[in-house]
CSV table of C-alpha atoms (C1' of nucleotides) in Angstrom, one decimal:
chain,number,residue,atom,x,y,z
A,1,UNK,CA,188.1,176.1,113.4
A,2,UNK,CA,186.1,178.2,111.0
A,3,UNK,CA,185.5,177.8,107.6
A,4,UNK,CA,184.5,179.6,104.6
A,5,UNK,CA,181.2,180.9,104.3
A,6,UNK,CA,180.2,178.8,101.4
A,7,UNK,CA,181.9,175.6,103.0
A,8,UNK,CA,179.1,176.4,106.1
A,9,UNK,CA,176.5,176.8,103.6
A,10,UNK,CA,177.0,173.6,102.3
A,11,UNK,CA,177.8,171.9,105.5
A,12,UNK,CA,174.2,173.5,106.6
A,13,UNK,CA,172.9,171.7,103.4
A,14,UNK,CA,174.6,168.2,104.2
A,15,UNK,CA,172.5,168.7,107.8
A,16,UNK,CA,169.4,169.4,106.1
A,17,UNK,CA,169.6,166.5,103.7
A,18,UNK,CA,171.0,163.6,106.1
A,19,UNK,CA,168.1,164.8,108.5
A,20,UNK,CA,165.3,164.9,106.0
A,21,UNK,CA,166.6,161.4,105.5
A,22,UNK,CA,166.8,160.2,108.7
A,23,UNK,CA,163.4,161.4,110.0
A,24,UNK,CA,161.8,159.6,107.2
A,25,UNK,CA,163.6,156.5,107.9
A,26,UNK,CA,163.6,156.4,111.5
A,27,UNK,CA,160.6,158.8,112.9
A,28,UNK,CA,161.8,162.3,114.3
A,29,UNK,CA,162.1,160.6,118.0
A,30,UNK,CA,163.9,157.9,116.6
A,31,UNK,CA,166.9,159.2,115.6
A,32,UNK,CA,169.3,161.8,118.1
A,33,UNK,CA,171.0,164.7,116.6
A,34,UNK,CA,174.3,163.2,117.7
A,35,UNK,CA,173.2,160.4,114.6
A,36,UNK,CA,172.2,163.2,112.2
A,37,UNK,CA,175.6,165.6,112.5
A,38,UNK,CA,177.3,162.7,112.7
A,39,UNK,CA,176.1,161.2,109.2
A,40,UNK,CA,176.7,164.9,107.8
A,41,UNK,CA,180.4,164.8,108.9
A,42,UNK,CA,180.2,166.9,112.0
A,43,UNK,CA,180.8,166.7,115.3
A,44,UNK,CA,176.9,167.7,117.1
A,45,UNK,CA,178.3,170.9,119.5
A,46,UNK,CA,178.1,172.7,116.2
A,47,UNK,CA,174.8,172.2,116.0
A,48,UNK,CA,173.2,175.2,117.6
A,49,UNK,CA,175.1,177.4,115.5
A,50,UNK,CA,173.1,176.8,112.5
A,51,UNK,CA,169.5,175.8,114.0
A,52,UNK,CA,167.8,177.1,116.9
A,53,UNK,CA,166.4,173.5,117.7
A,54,UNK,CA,165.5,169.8,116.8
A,55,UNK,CA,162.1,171.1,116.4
A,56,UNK,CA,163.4,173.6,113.8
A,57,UNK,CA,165.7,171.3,112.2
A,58,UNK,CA,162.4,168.6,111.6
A,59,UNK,CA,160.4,171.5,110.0
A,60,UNK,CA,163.2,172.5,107.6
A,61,UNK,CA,163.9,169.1,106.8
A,62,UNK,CA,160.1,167.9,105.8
A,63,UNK,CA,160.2,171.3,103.7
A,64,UNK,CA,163.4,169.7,102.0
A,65,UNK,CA,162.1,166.2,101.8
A,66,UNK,CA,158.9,167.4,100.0
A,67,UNK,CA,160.8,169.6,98.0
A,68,UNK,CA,162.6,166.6,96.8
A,69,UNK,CA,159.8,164.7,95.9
A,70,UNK,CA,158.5,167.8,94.1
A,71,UNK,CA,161.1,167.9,91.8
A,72,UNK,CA,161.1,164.2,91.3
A,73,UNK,CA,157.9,164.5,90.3
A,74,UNK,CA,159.2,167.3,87.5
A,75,UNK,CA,158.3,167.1,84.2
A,76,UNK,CA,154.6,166.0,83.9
A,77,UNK,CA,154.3,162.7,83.7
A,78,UNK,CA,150.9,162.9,84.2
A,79,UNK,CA,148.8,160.6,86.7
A,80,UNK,CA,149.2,156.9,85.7
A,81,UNK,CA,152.9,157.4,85.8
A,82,UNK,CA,153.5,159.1,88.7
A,83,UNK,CA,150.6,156.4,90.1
A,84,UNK,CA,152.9,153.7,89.0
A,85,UNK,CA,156.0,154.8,90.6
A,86,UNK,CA,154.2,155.8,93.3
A,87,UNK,CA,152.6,152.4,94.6
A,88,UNK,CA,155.6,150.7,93.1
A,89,UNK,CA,158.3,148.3,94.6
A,90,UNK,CA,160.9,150.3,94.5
A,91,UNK,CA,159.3,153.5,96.2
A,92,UNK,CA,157.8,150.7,99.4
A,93,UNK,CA,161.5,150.0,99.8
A,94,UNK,CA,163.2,153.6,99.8
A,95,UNK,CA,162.0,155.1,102.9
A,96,UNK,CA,164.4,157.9,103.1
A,97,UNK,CA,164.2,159.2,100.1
A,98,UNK,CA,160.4,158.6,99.2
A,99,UNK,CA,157.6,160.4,100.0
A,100,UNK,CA,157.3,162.0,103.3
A,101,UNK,CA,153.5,162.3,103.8
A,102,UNK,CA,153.2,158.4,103.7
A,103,UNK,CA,156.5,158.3,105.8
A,104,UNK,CA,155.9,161.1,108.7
A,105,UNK,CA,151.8,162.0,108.6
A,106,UNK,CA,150.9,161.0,111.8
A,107,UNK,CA,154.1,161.9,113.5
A,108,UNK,CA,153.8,165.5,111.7
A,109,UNK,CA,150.2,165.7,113.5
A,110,UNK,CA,152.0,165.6,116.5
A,111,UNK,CA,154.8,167.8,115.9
A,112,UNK,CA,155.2,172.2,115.9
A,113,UNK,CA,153.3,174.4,113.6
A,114,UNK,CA,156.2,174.6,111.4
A,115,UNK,CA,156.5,171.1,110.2
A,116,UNK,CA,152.6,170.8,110.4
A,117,UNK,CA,152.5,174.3,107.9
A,118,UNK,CA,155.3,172.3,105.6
A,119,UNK,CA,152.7,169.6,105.2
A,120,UNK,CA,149.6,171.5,104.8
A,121,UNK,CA,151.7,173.9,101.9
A,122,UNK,CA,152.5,170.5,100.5
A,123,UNK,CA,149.0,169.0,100.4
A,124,UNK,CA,147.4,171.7,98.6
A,125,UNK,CA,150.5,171.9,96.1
A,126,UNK,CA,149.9,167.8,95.3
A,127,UNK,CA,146.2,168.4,95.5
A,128,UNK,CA,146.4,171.5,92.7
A,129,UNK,CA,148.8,169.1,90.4
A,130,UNK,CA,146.7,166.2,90.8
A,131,UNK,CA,143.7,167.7,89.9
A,132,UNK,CA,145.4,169.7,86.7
A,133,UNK,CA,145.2,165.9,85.5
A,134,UNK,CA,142.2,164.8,86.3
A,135,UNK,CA,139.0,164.9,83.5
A,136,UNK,CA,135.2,165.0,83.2
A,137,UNK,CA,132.9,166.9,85.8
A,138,UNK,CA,133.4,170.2,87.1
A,139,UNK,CA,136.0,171.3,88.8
A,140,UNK,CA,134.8,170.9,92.2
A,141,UNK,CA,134.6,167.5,91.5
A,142,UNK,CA,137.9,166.7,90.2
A,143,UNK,CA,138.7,168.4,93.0
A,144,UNK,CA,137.3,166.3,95.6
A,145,UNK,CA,138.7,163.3,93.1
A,146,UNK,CA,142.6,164.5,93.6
A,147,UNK,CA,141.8,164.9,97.3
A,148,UNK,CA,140.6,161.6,97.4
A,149,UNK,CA,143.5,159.9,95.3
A,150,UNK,CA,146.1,161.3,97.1
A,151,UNK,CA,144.5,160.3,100.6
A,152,UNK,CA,144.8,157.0,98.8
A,153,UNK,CA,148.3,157.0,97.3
A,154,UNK,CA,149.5,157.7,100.8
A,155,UNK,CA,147.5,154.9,102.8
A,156,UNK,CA,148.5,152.6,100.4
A,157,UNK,CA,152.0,153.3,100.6
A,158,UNK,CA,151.6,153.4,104.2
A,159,UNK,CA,149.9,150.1,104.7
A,160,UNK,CA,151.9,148.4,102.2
A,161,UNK,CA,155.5,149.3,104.2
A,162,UNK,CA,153.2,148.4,107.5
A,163,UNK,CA,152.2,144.8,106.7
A,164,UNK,CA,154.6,141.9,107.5
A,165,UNK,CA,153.4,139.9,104.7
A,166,UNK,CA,154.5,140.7,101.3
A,167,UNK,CA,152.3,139.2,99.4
A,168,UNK,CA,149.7,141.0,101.3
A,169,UNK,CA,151.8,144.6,100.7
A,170,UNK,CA,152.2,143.7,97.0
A,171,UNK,CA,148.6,143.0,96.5
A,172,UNK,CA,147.9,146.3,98.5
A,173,UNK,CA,150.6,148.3,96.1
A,174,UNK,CA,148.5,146.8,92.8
A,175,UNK,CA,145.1,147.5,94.0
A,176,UNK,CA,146.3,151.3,94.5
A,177,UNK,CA,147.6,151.0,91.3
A,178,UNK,CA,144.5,149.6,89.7
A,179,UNK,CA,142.0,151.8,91.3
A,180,UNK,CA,143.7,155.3,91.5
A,181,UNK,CA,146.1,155.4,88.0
A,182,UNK,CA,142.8,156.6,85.9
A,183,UNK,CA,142.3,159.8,84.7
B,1,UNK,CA,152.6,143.7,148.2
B,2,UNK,CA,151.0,140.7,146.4
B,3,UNK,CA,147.5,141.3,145.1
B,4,UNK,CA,144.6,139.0,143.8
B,5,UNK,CA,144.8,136.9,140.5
B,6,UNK,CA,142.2,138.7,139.9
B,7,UNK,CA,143.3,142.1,140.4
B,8,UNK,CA,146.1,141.2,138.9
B,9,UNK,CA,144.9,140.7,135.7
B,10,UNK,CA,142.6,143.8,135.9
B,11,UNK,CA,145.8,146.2,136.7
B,12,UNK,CA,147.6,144.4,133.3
B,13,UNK,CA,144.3,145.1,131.1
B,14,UNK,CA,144.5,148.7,132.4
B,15,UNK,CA,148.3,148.6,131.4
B,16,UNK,CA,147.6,147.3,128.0
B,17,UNK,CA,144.6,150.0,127.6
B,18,UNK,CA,146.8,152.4,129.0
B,19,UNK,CA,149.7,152.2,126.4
B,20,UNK,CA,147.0,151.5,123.6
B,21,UNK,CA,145.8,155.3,123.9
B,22,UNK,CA,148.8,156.8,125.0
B,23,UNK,CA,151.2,155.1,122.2
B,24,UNK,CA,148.0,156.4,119.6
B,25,UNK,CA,148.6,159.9,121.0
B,26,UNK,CA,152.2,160.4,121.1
B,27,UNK,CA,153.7,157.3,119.0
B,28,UNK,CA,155.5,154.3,120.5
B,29,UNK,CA,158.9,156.5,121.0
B,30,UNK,CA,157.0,159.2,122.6
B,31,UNK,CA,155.9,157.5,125.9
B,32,UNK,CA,157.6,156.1,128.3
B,33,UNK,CA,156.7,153.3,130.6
B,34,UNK,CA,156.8,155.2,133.6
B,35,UNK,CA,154.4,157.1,131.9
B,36,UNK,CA,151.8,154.4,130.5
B,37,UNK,CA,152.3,152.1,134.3
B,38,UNK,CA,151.3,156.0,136.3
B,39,UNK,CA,148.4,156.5,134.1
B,40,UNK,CA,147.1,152.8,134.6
B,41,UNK,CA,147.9,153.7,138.3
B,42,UNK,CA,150.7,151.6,139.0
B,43,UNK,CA,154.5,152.0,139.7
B,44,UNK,CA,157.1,151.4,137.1
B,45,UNK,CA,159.0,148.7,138.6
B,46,UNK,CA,156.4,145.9,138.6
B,47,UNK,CA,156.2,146.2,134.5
B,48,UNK,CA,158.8,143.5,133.7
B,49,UNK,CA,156.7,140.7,135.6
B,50,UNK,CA,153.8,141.0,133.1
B,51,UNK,CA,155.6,142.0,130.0
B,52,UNK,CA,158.8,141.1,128.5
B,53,UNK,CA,159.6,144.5,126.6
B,54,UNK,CA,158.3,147.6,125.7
B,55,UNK,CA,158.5,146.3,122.3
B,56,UNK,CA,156.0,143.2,123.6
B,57,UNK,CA,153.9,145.8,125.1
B,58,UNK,CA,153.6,147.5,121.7
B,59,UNK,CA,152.7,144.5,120.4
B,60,UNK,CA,150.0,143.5,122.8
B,61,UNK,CA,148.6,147.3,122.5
B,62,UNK,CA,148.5,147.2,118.9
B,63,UNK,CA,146.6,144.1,119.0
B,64,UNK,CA,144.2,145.7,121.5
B,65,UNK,CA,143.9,149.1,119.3
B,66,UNK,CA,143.0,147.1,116.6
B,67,UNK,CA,140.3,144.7,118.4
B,68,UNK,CA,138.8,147.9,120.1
B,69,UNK,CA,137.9,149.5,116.5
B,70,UNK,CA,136.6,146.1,115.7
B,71,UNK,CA,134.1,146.2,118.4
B,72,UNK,CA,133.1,149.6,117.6
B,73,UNK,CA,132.4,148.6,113.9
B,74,UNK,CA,130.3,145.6,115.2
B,75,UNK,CA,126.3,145.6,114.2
B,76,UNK,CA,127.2,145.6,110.6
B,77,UNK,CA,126.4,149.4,109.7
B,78,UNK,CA,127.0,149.3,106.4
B,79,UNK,CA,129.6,151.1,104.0
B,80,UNK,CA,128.1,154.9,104.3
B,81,UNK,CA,127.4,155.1,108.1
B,82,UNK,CA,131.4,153.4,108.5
B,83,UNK,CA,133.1,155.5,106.3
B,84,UNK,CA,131.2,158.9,107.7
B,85,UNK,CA,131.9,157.9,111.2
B,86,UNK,CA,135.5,157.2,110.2
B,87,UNK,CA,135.9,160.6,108.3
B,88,UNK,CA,134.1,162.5,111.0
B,89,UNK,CA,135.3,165.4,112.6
B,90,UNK,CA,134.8,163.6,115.9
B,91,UNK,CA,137.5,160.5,115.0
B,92,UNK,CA,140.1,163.1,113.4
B,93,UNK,CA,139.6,164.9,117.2
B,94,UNK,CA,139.9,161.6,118.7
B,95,UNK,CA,143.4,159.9,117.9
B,96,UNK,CA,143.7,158.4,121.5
B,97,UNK,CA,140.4,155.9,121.0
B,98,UNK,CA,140.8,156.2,117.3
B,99,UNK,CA,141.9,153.8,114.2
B,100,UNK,CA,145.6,152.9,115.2
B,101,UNK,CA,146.2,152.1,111.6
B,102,UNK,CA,145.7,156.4,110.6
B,103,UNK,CA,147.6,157.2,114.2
B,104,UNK,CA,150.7,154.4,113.7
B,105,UNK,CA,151.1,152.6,110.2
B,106,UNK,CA,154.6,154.2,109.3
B,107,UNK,CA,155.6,153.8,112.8
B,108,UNK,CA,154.4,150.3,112.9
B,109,UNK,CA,156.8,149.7,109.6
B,110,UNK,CA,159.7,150.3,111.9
B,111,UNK,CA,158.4,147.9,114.7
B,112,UNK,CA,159.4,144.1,115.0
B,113,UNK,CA,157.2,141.2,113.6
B,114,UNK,CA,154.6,141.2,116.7
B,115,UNK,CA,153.2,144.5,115.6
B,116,UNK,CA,153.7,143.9,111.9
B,117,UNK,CA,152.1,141.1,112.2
B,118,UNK,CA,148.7,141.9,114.3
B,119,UNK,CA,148.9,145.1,111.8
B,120,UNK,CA,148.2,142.8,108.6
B,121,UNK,CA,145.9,140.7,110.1
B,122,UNK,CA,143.8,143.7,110.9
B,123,UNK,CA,144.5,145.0,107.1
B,124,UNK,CA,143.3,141.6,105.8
B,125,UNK,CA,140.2,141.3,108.3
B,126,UNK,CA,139.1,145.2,107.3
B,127,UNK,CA,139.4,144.7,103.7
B,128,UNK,CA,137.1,141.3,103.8
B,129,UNK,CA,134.9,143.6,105.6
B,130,UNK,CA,134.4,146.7,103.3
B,131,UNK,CA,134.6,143.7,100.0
B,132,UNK,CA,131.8,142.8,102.0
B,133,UNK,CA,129.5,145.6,101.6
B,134,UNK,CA,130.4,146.3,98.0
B,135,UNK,CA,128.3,145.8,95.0
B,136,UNK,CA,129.0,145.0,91.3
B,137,UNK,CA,132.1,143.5,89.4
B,138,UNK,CA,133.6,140.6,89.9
B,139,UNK,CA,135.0,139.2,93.5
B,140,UNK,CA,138.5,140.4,92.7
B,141,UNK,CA,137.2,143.7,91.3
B,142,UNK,CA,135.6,143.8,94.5
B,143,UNK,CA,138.3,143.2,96.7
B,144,UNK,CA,140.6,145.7,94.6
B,145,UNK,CA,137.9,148.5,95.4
B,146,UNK,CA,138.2,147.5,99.2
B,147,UNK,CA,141.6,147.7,99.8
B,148,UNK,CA,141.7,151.3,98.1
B,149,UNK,CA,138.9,152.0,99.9
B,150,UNK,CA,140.7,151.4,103.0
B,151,UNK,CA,143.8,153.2,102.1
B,152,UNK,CA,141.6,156.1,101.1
B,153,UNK,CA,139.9,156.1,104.5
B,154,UNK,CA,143.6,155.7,106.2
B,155,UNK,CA,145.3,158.1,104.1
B,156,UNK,CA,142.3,160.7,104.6
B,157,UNK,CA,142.2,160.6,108.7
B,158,UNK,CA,146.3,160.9,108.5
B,159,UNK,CA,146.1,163.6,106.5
B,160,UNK,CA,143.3,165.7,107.9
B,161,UNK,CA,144.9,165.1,111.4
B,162,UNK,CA,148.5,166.5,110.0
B,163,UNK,CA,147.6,169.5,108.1
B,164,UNK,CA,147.7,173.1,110.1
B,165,UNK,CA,144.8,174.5,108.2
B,166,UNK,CA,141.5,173.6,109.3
B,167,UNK,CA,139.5,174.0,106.4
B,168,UNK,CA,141.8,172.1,104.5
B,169,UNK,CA,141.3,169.3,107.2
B,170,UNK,CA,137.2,169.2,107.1
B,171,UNK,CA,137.5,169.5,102.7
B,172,UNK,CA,140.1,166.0,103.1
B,173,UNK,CA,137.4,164.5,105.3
B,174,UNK,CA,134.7,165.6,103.1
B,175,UNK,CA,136.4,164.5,99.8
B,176,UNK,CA,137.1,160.9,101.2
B,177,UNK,CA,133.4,160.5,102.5
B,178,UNK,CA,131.8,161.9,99.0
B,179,UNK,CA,134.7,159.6,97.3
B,180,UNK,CA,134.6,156.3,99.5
B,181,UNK,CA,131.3,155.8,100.6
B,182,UNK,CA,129.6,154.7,97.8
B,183,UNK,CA,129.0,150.7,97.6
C,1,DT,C1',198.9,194.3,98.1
C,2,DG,C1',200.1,193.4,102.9
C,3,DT,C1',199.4,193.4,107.9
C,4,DA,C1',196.6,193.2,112.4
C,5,DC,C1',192.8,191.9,114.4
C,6,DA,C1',187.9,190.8,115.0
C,7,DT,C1',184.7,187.3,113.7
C,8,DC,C1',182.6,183.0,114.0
C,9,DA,C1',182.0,177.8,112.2
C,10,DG,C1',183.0,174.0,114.2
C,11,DT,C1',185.1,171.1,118.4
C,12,DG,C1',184.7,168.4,122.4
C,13,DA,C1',183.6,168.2,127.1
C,14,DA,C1',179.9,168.8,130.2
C,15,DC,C1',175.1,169.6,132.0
C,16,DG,C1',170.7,167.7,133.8
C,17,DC,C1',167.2,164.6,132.6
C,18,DG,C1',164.4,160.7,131.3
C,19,DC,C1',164.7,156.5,129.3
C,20,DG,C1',164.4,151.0,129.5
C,21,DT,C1',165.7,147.6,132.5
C,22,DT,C1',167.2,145.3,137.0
C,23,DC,C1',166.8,144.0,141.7
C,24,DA,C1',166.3,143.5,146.7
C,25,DC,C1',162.5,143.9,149.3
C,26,DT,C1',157.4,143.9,151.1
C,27,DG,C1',153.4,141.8,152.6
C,28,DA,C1',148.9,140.0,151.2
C,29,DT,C1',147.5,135.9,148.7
C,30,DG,C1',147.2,131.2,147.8
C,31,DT,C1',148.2,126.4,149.3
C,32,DA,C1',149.5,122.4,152.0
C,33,DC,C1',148.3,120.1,155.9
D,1,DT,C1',137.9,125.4,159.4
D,2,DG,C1',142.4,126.9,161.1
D,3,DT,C1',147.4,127.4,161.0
D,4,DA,C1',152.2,127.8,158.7
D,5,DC,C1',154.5,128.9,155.1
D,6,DA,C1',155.7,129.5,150.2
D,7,DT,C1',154.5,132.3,146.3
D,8,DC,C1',154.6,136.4,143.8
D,9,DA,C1',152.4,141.2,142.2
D,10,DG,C1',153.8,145.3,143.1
D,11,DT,C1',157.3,148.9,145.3
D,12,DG,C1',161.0,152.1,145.0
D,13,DA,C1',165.8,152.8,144.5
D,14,DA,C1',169.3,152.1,141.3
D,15,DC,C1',171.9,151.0,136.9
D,16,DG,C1',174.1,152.6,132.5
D,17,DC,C1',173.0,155.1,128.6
D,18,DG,C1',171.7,158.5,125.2
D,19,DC,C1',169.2,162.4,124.7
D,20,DG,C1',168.8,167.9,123.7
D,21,DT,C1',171.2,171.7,125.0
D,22,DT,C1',175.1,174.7,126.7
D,23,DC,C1',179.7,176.5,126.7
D,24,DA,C1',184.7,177.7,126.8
D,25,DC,C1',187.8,177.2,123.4
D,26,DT,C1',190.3,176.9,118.6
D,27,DG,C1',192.1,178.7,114.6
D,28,DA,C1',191.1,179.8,109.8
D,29,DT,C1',188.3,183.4,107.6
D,30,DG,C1',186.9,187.9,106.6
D,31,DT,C1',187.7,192.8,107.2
D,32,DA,C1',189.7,197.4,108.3
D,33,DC,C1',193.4,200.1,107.4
DNA sequence: TGTACATCAGTGAACGCGCGTTCACTGATGTAC
DNA sequence: TGTACATCAGTGAACGCGCGTTCACTGATGTAC
């Protein structure tokens, strides 16, 4: 039965958000979108109404999912907190909701040009604000120094959720900590 | 029809090889075993009397990933000449035969304990490694350095490899080899 | 403001397909004598 | 060394299942008058 434009609005949202968490948890062949519509409160034939794929679906979704941890990241906190709560505890263990480049990367390389333009846009953004905190040298430098620490936020993060050992991913999580939090 | 011992366990290293490139490619949920046995040059049916899952044969490739980038670092090269060949345009080209840490680590956090497990003891055998060739500080300093370095390196590759923007893909590279090669 | 009807968001069954796994079978290999 | 037979690596068909996608349908919403 039809509904009111602002109720399909919103249920397009609830879509969007479940999937953006979902792919992060489970990988974006790892979960059906029977699962997804499902966990937004709808039955899947609707599905095609709304988005012309799965494909199109995981390229909207990474665009929410870093536009979630864009605005978490609102508010300059500058570089040893955002470090901090980057490589911390808390962030290892909330898949779904944390960062998407250390959760997706490698399965992005593999998917469309949409999701893979998501991430690029993404990138540079982190790379620009990254950089606006970095001092000393010239530019090009600090540059090259943002590139650098974000490369190594994200491995971290993506070693230390990898590892079996937790010891082994704490130590991981401090060393990041440690050796990327300076300005 | 029955085959030598011998051929026998030829056609299970080519299986193993096999799903250690292809599961680098296209991710552990995006090949199938009918797939990985055709490309080793075998039928699907026979897989179950060498290997108990796909899951075990995930394992077993990881494993075998991991050993094959261990080989290839052999001869003791040094920091520089490792971390340019890793953050070469050739390895970012070259996911198949590449570091399975950059092509799988967030897929291997959603793997059972076989893969976890081979994962971190690659981690822990890399990161002696690279604390190896560094210079200066303190032995914990030391070891600190080399397990950013590492998720600098992994981070990097995952990155380069996702982004849809070429340039932005050699500067990442670039970055992490003027940033991480340094003893 | 009230009525008549067109629109369309969402439903639920169905589609073909490929997946991981099982199994009866084949026939060359390996072994016992 | 030669023969008889048990073993078992690999074959190919089949299994149930869940996938992405399609479609006829429903009925409340939105619109034209």
């Amino acid at each position: 039965m039809r509904v009111t434009r602002a109720k399909a609005a919103e249920n397009r949202e609830k879509v969007v958000a479940t999937a953006a968490r979902l792919f992060r948890e489970k990988g974006f062949d790892g979960v059906g979108l029977d699962a997804i519509m499902a966990e937004a409160g709808l039955t899947h034939g609707g599905f095609y109404r709304q988005f012309g794929s799965k494909e199109g679906l995981a390229a909207e979704a990474l665009g929410r999912a870093f536009a979630g941890s864009a605005a978490w990241q609102a508010g300059q906190p500058g570089l040893r907190a955002v470090v901090d709560g980057y490589l911390s505890a808390r962030h290892r263990d909330a898949v779904g909701t944390g960062c998407a480049l250390a959760a997706l990367a490698p399965e992005v390389a593999r998917q469309g040009e949409g999701a893979r333009h998501a991430l690029a846009v993404h990138v540079r953004e982190q790379i620009g604000r990254i950089a606006a905190w970095l001092t000393g040298q010239d530019e090009a430098a600090r540059r090259r120094r943002a590139i650098a620490t974000l490369a190594g936020l994200v491995g971290a993060l993506a070693l230390a959720r990898a590892v079996d050992d937790k010891d082994l991913s704490d130590e991981i999580l401090a060393a990041g900590r440690a050796e990327f939090g300076g300005a």
